[in-house]
Short mmCIF file of C-alpha atoms in Angstrom, two decimals:
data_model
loop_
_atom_site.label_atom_id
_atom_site.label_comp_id
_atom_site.label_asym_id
_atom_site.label_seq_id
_atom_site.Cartn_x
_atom_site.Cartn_y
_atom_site.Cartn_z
CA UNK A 1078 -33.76 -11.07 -43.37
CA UNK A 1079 -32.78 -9.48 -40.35
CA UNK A 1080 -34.84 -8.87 -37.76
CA UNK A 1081 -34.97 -5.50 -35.76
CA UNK A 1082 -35.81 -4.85 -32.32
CA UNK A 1083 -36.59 -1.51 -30.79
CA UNK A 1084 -37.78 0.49 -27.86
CA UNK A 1085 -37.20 4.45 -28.96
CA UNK A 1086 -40.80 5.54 -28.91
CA UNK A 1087 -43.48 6.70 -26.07
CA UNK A 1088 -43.11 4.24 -23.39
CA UNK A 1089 -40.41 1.99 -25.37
CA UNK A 1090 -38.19 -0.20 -22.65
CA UNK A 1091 -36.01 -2.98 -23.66
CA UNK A 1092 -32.49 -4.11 -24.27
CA UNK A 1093 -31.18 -6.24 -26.66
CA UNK A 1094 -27.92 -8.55 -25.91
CA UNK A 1095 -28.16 -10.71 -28.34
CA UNK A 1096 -30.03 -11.54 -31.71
CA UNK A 1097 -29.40 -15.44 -32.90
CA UNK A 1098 -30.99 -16.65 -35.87
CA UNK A 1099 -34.97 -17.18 -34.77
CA UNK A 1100 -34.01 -16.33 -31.06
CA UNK A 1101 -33.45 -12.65 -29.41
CA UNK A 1102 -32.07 -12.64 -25.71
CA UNK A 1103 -33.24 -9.62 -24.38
CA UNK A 1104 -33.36 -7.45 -20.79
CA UNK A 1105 -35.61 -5.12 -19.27
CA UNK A 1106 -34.03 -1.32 -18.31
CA UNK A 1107 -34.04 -0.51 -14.82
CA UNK A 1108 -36.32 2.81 -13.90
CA UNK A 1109 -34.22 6.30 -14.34
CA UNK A 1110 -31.60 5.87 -11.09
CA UNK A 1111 -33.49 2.91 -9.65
CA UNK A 1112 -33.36 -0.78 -9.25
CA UNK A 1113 -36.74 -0.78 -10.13
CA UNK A 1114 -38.28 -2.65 -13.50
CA UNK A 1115 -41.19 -4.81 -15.06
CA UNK A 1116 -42.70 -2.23 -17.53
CA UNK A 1117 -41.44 -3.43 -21.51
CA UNK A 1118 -42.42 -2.59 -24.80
CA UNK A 1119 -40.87 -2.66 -27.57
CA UNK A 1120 -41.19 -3.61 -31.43
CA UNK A 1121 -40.36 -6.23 -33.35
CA UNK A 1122 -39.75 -5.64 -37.61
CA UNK A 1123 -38.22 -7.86 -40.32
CA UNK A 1124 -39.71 -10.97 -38.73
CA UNK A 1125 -42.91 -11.80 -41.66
CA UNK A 1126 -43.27 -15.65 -42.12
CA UNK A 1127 -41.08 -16.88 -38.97
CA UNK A 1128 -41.82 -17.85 -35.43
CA UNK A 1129 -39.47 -16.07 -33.35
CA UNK A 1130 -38.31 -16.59 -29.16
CA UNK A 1131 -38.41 -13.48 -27.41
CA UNK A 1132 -36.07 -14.25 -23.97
CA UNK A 1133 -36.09 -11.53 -21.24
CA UNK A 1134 -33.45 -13.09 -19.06
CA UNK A 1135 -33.66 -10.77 -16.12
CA UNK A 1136 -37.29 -11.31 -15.66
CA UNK A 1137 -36.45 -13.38 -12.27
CA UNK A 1138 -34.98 -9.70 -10.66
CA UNK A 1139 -37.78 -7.97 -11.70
CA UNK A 1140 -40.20 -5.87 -8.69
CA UNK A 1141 -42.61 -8.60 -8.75
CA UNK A 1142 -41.30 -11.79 -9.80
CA UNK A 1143 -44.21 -13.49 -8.42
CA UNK A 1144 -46.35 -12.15 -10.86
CA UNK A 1145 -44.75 -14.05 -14.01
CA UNK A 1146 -46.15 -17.32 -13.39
CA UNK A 1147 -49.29 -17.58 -15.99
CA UNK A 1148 -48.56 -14.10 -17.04
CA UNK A 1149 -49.07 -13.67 -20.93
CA UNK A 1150 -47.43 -10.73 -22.70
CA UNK A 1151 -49.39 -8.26 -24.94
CA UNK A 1152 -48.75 -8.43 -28.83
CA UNK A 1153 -50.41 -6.20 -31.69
CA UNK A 1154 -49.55 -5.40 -35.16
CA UNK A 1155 -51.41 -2.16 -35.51
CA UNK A 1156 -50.96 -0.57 -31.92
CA UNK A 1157 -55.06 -0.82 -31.45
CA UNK A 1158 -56.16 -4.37 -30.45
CA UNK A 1159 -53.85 -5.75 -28.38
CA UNK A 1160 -53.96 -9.78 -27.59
CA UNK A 1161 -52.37 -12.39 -25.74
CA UNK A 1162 -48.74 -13.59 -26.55
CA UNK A 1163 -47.88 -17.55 -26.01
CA UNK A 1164 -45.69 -16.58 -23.14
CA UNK A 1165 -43.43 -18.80 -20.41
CA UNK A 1166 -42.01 -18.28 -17.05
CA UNK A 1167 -39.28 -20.40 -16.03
CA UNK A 1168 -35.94 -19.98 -13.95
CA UNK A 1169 -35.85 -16.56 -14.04
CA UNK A 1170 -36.72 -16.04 -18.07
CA UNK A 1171 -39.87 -14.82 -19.32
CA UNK A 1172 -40.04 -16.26 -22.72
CA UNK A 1173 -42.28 -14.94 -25.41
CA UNK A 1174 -43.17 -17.06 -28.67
CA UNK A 1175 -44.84 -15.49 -31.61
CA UNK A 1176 -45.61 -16.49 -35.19
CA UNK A 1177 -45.65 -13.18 -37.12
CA UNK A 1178 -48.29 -12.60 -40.18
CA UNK A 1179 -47.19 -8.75 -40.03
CA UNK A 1180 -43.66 -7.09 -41.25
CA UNK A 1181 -43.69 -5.36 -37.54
CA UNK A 1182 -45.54 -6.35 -34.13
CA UNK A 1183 -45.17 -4.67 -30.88
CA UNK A 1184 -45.26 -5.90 -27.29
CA UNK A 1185 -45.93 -5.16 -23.77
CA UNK A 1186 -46.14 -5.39 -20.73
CA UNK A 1187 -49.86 -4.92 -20.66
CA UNK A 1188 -51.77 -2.77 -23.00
CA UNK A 1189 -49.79 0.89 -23.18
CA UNK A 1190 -51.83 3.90 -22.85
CA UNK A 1191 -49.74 6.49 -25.05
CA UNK A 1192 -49.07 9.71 -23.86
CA UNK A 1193 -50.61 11.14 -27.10
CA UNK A 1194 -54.00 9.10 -26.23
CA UNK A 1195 -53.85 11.03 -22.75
CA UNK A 1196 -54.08 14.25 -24.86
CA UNK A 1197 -56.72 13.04 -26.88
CA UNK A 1198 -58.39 12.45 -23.67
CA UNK A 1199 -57.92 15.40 -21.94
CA UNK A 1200 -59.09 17.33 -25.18
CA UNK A 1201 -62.26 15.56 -25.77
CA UNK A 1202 -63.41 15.39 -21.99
CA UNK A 1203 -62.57 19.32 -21.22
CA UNK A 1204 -64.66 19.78 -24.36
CA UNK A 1205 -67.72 18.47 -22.39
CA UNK A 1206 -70.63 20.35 -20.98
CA UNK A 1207 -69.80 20.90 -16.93
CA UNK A 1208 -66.45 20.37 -17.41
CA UNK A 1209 -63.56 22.26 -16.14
CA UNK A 1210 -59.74 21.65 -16.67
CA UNK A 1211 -56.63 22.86 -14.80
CA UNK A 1212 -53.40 22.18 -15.38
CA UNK A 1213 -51.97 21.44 -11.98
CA UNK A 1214 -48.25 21.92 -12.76
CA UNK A 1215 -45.25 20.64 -14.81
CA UNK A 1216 -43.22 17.76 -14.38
CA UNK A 1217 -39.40 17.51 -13.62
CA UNK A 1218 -39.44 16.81 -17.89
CA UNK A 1219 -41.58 20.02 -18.43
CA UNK A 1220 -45.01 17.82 -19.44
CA UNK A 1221 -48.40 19.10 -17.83
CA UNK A 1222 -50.31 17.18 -15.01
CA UNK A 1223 -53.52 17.39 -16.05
CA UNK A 1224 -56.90 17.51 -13.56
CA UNK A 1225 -60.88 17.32 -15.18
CA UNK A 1226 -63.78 18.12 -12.94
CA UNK A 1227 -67.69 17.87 -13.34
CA UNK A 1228 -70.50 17.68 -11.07
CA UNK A 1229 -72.02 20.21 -8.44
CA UNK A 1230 -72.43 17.88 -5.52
CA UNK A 1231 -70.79 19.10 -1.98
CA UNK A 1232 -68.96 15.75 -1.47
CA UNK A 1233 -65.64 15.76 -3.03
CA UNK A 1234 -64.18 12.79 -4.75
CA UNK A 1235 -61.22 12.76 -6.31
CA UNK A 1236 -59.81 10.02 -8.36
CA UNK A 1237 -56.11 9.61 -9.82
CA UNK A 1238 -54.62 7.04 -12.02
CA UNK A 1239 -51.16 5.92 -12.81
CA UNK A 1240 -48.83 7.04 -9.54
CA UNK A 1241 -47.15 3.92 -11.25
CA UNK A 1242 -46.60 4.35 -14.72
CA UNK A 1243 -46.39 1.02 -15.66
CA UNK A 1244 -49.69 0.35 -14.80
CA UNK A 1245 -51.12 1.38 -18.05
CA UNK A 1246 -54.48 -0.16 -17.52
CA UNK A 1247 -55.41 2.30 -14.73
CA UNK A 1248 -55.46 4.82 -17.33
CA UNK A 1249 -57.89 2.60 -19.34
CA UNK A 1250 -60.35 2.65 -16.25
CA UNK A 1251 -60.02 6.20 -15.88
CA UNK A 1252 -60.66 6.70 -19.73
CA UNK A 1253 -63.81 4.53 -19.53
CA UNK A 1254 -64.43 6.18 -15.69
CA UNK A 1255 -64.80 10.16 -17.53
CA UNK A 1256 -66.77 8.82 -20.70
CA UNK A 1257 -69.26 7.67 -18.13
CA UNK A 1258 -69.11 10.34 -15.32
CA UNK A 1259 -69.75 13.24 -18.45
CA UNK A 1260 -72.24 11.07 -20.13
CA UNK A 1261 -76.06 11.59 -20.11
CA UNK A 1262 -76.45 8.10 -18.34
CA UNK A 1263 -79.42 9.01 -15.69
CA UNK A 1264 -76.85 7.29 -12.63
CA UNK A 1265 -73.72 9.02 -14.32
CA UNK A 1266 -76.41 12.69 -14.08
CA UNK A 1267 -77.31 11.87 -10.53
CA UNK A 1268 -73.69 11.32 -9.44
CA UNK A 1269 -72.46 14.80 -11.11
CA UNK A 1270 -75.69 16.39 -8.46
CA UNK A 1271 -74.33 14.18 -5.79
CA UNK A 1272 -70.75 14.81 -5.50
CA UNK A 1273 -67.93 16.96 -7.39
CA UNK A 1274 -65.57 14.68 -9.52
CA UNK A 1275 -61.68 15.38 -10.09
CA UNK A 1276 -60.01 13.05 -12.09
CA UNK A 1277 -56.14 13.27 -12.78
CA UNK A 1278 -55.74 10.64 -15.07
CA UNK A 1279 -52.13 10.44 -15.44
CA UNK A 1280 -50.22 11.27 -11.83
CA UNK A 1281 -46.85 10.44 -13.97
CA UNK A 1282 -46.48 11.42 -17.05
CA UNK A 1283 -42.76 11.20 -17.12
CA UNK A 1284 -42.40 8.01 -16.19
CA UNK A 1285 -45.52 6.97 -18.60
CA UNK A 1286 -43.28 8.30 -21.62
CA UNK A 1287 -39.71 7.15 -20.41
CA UNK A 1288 -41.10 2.98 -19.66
CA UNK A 1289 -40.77 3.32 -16.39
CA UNK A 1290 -42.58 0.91 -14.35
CA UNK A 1291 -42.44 2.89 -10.51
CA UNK A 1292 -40.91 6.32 -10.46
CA UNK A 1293 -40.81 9.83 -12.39
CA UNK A 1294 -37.69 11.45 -13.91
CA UNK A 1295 -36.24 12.46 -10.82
#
């Protein structure tokens, strides 16, 4: 069977050259009009029953090269619980080994944080007592940058994830950071009398949903 690889979805980044047997060569896409790149994800169907080599061969030019060495990529066959791929570094390729149980797997980077889980969030956190929303404008690809506050406190504290899109996992902390700031936790209460919160937790939403790793759509 023929095995399919493809990055057109939220956050999707990857090229394919070349698809040989059990083997796929494969290269990261530069950021919109810059040289800039690390960020990939991308999915992987028609592969049930074989062990397939995943080679991104321009891993070595990547922003920070340095940061392949023990680096595993992410894998998951249901886009939820996301675990560590038997992944190598060596001259320049990152290769990625997997033994797929599942018709489709996808893999990244690191963990994505989906632009439709940021809505999710922003929904169920504006929906809490104390909490106010604004939008704070519109990116160059018309989506909303979106800012929650809570608390009364004078001091003002303002925390903002994801200046670099392809650091998903900032999201994550910000996700569990507003769960805890609008719970009824007796710290997370005396915080919210303390000091006034506002979170942006998604400074680039453009580049979150294009696979960028560094820079927006302009």
């Amino acid at each position: 069977m023929t095995i399919h690889i493809n990055a057109a979805f939220d956050s999707g980044n990857i090229r394919v050259l070349t698809v040989e047997g059990d083997r796929a060569d494969l290269e990261i896409v530069t950021d919109h009009l810059s040289d800039f790149y690390q960020w990939f994800h991308f999915r992987v169907a028609g592969a049930k029953g074989r062990t397939l080599t995943l080679r991104i061969l321009n891993a070595g030019g990547s922003a920070y090269p340095d940061g392949w060495p023990g680096y595993k990529a992410r894998v998951s066959a249901d886009r939820a619980a996301w675990r560590l791929a038997d992944t190598n570094y060596a001259e320049g390729v990152l290769t990625i080994t997997h033994a797929f149980d599942s018709d489709v797997a996808w893999f990244a980077y690191f963990a994505p944080y989906s632009m439709e889980r940021h809505h999710d969030l922003v929904s169920r956190i504006a929906l809490q007592p104390g909490v106010t929303h604004r939008e704070l404008g519109a990116t160059l690809d018309g989506q909303p940058i979106d800012l929650l506050s809570m608390g009364t406190g004078a001091k003002q504290v303002w925390i903002y994830a994801r200046q670099h899109p392809g650091e998903s996992m900032a999201e994550w902390w910000a996700e569990g950071a507003l769960e805890y700031l609008t719970s009824g936790n007796v710290t997370a209460t005396a915080l919210r009398e303390k000091a006034t919160f506002h979170v942006v937790p998604n400074m680039n939403p453009d580049g979150s949903r294009r696979g960028h790793l560094r820079t927006n759509a302009a």
